[in-house]
Structures are given as C-alpha cells and as structure tokens.
mmCIF file of C-alpha atoms in Angstrom:
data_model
loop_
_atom_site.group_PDB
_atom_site.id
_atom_site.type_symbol
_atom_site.label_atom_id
_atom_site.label_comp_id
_atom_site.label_asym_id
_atom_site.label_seq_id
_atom_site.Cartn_x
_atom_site.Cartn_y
_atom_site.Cartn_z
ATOM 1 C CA UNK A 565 0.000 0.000 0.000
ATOM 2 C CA UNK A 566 1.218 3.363 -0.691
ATOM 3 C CA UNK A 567 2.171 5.927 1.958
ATOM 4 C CA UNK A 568 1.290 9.392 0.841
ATOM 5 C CA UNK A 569 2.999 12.512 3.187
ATOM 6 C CA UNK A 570 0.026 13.634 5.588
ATOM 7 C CA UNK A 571 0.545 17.245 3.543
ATOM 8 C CA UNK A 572 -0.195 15.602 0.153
ATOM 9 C CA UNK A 573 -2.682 13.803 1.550
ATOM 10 C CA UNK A 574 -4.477 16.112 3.324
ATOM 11 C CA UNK A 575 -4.026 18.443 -0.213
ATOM 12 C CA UNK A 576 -6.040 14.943 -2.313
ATOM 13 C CA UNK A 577 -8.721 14.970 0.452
ATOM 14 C CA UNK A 578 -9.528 18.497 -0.656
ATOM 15 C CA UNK A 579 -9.516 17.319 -4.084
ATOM 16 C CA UNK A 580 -11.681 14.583 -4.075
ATOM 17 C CA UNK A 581 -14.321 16.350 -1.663
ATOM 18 C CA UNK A 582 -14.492 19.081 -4.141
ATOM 19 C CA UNK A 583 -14.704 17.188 -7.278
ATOM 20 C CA UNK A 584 -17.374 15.024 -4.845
ATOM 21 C CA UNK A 585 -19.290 18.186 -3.962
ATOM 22 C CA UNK A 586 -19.103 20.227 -6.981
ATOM 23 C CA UNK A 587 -20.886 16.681 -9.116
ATOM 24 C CA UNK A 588 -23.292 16.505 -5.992
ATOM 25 C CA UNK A 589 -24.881 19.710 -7.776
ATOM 26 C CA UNK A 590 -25.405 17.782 -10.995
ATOM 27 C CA UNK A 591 -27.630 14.602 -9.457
ATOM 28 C CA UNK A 592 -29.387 17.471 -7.356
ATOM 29 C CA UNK A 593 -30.589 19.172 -9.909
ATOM 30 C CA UNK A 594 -31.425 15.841 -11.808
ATOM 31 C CA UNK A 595 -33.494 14.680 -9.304
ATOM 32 C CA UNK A 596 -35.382 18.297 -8.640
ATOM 33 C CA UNK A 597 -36.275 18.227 -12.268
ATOM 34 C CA UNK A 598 -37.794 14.422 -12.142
ATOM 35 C CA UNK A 599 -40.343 15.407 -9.737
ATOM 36 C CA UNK A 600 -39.218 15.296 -5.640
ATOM 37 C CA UNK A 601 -39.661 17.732 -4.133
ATOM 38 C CA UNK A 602 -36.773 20.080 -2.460
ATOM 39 C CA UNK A 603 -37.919 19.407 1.317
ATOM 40 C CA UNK A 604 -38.307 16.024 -0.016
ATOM 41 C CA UNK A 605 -34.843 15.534 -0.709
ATOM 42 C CA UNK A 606 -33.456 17.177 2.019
ATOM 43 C CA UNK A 607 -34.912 14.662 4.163
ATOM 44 C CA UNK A 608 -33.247 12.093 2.253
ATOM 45 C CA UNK A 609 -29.732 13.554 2.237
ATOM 46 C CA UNK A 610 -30.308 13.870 5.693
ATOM 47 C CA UNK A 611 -31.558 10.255 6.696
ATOM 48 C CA UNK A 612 -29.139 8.387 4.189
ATOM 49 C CA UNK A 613 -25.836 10.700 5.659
ATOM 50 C CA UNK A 614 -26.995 10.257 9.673
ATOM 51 C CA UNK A 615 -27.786 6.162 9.068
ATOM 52 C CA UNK A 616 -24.369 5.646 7.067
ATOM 53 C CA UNK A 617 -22.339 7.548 9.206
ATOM 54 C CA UNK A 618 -24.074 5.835 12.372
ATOM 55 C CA UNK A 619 -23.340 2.916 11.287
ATOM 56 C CA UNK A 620 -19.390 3.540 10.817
ATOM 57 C CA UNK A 621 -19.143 5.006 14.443
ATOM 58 C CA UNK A 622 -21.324 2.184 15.848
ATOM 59 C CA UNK A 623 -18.805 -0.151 14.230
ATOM 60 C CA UNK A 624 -15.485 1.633 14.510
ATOM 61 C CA UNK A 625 -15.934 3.675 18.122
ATOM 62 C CA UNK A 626 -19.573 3.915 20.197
ATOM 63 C CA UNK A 627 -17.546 6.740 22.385
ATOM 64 C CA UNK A 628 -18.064 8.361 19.229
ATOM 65 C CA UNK A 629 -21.957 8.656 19.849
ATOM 66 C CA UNK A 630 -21.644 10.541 23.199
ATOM 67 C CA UNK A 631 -22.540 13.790 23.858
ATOM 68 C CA UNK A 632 -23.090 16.048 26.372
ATOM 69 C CA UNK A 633 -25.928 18.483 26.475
ATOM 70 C CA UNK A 634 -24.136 22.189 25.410
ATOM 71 C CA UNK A 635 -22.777 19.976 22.902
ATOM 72 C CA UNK A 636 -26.123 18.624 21.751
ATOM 73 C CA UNK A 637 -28.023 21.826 22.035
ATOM 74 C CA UNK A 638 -25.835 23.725 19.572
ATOM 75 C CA UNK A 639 -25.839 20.540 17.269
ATOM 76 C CA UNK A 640 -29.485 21.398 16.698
ATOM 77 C CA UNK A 641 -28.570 24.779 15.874
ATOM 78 C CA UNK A 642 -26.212 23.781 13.564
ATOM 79 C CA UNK A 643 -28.595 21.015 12.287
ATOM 80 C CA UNK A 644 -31.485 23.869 11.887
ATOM 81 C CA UNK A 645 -29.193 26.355 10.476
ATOM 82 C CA UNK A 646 -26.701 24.508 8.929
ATOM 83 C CA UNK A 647 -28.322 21.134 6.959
ATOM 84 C CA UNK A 648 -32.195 22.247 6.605
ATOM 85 C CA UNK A 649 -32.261 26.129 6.173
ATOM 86 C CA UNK A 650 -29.300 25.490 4.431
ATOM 87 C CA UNK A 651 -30.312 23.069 1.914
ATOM 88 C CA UNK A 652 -33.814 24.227 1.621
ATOM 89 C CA UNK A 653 -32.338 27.620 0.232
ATOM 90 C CA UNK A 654 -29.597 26.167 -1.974
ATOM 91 C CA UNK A 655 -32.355 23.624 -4.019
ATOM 92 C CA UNK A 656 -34.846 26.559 -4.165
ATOM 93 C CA UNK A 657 -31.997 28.712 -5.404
ATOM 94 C CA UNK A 658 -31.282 26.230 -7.820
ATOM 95 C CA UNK A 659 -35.021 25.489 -9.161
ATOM 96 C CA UNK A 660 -35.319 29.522 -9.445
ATOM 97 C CA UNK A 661 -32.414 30.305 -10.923
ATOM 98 C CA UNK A 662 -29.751 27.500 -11.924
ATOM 99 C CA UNK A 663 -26.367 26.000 -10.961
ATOM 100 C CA UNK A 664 -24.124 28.462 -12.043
ATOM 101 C CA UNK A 665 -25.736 31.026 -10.161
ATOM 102 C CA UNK A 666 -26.079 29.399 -6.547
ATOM 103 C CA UNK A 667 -22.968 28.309 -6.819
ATOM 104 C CA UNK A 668 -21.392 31.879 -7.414
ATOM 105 C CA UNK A 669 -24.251 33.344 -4.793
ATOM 106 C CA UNK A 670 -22.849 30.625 -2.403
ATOM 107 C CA UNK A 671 -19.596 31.673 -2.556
ATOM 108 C CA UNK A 672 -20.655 35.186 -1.271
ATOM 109 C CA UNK A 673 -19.698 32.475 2.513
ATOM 110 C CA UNK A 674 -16.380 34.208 2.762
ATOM 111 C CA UNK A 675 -17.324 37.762 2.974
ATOM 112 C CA UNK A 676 -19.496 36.567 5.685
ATOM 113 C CA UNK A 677 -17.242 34.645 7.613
ATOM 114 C CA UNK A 678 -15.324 37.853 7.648
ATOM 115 C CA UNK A 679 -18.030 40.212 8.702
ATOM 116 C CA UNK A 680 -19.007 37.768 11.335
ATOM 117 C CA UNK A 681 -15.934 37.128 12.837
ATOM 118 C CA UNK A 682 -14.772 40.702 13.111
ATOM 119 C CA UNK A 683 -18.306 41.761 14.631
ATOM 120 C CA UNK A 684 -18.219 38.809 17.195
ATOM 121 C CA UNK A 685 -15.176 37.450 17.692
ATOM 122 C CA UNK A 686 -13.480 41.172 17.179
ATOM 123 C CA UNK A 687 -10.659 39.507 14.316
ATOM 124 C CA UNK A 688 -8.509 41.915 12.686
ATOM 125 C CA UNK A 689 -9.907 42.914 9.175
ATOM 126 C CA UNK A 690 -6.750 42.368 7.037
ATOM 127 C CA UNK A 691 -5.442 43.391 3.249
ATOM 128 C CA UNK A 692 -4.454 39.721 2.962
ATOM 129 C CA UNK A 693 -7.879 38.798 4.405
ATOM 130 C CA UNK A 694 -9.533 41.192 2.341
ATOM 131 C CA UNK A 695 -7.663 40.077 -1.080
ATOM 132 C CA UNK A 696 -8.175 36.481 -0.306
ATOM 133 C CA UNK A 697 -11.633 36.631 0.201
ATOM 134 C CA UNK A 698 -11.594 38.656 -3.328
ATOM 135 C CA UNK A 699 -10.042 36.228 -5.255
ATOM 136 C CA UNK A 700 -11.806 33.378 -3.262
ATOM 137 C CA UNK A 701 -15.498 34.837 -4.778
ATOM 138 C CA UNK A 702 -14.165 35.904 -7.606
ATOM 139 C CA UNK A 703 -12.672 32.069 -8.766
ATOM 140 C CA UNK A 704 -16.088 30.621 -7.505
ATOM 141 C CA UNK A 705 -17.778 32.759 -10.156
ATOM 142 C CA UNK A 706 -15.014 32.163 -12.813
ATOM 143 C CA UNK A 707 -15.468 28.416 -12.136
ATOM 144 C CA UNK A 708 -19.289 28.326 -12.345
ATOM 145 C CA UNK A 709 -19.774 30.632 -14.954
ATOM 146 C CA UNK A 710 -16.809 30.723 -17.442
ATOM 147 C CA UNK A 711 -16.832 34.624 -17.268
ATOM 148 C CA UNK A 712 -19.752 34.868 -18.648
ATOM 149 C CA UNK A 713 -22.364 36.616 -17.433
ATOM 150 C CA UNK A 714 -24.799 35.094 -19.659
ATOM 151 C CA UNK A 715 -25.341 32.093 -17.412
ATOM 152 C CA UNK A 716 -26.637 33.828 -14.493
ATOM 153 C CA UNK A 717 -30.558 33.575 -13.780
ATOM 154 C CA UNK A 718 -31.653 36.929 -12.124
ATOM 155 C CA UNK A 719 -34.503 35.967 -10.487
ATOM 156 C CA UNK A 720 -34.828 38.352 -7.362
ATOM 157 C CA UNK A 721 -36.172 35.365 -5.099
ATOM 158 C CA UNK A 722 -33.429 33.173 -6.457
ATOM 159 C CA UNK A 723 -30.197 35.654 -5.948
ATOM 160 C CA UNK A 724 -32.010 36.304 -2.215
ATOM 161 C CA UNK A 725 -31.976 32.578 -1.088
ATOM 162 C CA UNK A 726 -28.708 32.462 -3.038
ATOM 163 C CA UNK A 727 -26.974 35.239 -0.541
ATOM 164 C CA UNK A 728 -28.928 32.948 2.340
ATOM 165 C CA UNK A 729 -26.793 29.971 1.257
ATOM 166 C CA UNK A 730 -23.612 31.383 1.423
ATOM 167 C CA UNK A 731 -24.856 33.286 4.881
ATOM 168 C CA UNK A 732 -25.716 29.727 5.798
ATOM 169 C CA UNK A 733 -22.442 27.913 4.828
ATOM 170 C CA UNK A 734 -20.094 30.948 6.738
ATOM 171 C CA UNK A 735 -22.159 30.092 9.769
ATOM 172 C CA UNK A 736 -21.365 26.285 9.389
ATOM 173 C CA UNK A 737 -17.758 26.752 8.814
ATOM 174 C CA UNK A 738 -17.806 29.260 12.024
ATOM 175 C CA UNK A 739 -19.740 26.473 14.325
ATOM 176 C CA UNK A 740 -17.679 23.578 12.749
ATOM 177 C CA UNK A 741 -14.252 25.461 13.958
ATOM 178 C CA UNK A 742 -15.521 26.063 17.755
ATOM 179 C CA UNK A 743 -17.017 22.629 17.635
ATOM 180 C CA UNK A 744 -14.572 20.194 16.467
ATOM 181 C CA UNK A 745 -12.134 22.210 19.302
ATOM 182 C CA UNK A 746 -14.256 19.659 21.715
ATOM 183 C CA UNK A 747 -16.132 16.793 19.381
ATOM 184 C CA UNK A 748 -15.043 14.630 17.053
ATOM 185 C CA UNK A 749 -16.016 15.526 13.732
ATOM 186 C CA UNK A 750 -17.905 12.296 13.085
ATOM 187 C CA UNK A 751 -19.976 13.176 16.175
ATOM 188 C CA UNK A 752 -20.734 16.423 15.154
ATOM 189 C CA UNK A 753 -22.317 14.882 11.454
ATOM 190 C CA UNK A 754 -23.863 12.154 12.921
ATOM 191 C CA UNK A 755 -25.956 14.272 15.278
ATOM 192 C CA UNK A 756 -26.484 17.216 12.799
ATOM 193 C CA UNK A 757 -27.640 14.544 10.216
ATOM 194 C CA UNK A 758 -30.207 12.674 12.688
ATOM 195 C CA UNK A 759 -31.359 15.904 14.207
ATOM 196 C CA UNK A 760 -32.158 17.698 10.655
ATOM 197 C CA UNK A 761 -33.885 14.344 9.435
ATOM 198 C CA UNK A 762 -35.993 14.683 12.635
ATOM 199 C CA UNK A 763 -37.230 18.323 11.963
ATOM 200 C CA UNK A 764 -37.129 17.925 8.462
ATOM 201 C CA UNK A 765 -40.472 15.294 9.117
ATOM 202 C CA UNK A 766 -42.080 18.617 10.234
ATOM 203 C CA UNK A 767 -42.568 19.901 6.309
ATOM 204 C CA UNK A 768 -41.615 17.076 3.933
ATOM 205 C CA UNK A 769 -42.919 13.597 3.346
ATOM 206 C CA UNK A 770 -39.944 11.328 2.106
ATOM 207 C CA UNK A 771 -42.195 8.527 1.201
ATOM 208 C CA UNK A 772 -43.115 10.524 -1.975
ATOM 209 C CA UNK A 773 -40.177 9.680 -3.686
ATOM 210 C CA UNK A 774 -41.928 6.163 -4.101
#
C-alpha cells in the first residue's frame, strides 16, 4: 500500500471532496427536475448521511456517539441552520435560478465569515484577508460561470436565497471550527444529520419519492 505525506494527503482529500461536492450539484438538480420535491430531498440527504455515518461510528468507536448536552443543544442549531435552512435555500436557489448562479451566490460564505468574525469574535480585518476573500469569490464565479455573465438567472427570489446559502455555509464553517475544538467531527455529522432528518419530518414527506 502506498504511503502518501500527511501534507499531500491532506491536499487529495480536498480534491476529491471538491470534485465530490461540486458533481453533488449535478444529481441534485437531476433529481429536482424528475419530480421530488426540495424538502423532499433534504430529508433524504439527511436520513441516508446520519444512518451511514451511524453505522461507521457504531462499528469503529460507540464513544463516538456521546454527547453532552451544550454539545447537543448547539448541534441542533447547527442542524437547523446549517443542513435544513441550508439546503432548503440552496435547491430553491437552484429550481429559481440555476447551478451556475447558486454556486457563485454561495460563494458570497467568505465575505461573511469575515463580517461575522470581526463583529463577534473582534478579528482583525486584514489586506491579505480582504484580497483572499476577493479572489476566493471571484474564482467561484469564474469556475461556475466561465466569465460569462450570460449564465446567471436573475430571479430576485433566487439571488435572495442564493446570498442565504452562502450566509448559511459561513455560519457552518464558524460552528464547525468552535465545535470540532471539543467533538469529534464524526460526532458532530452524525448528530447534525439525525437531528435535521428529525425536523425535516415537520414539512416534507420522504415517502413521496416512491
């Protein structure tokens, strides 16, 4: 078996979650234009993550299922925030407008992870914070678009719940960071998963899909 430097590894991980997230968009928006519904499918992203990733820790480590109860009340949060207002905005941005254009909206994340974390955590607003986030939002849209603003869908609703997604997505990447300084990040998904699935009962019906 090959041993691969924990840099270049780490640096492949990033790779293959990307090109695993950035194809995710492609079956979602298959599946949104064959019919389910978007609250239908975010309970299913939701039940299918929390059961496999239950299973691993059930198999691997139980300790990995404990959690204490400041733990478990900002996991809904996160869960309520992060997985169902989250996903609820990004496949109703995408049925408004299209890919390209949630995808460049969602990438708006940075600028808010910057905001937020110099109004509440009091960070220093940087010129190499300031040009990274540039370049960060403006690769995004040179990635989903080509350069071309032809692709964009300017549908008011859309761009709104567009800017809502990458709100959504600097939030999770704020919790994620304060979290996984005490819980394992397996934890953290499993619980986030289950809980979303959970609340998620509230508005869709999963059993349409059938």
């Amino acid at each position: 078996m090959m041993n691969f430097p924990e840099k270049l590894k780490g640096y492949l991980l990033v790779a293959l979650s990307g090109t695993l997230w950035g194809t995710g968009f492609l079956y979602i928006q298959y599946i949104l234009d064959h019919g389910l519904e978007s609250q239908d499918l975010v309970s299913w992203k939701m039940i299918v993550g929390f059961v496999t990733l239950f299973l691993c820790a059930f198999f691997k480590d139980r300790q990995l299922l404990r959690i204490d109860r400041k733990g478990f009340l900002y996991l809904v949060f996160m869960a309520i925030v992060c997985h169902i207002l989250y996903n609820l905005a990004m496949y109703a941005a995408i049925e408004r407008t299209n890919i390209a254009t949630t995808v460049s909206l969602m990438y708006t994340a940075p600028v808010f992870v910057l905001l937020i974390a110099r109004v509440a955590f009091k960070e220093r607003l940087t010129g190499i914070k300031i040009i990274a986030v540039i370049i960060c939002v403006v690769g995004a849209f040179l990635t989903s678009t080509g350069g071309s603003l032809a692709v964009l869908d300017t549908d008011v609703i859309g761009i709104i719940l567009g800017l809502f997604t990458g709100l959504c997505y600097a939030i999770m990447n704020l919790l994620s960071k304060k979290l996984l300084k005490t819980y394992k990040q397996l934890t953290i998904l499993i619980y986030t998963f289950g809980i979303a699935f959970i609340l998620s009962l509230s508005f869709s019906n999963p059993l349409a899909a059938f």
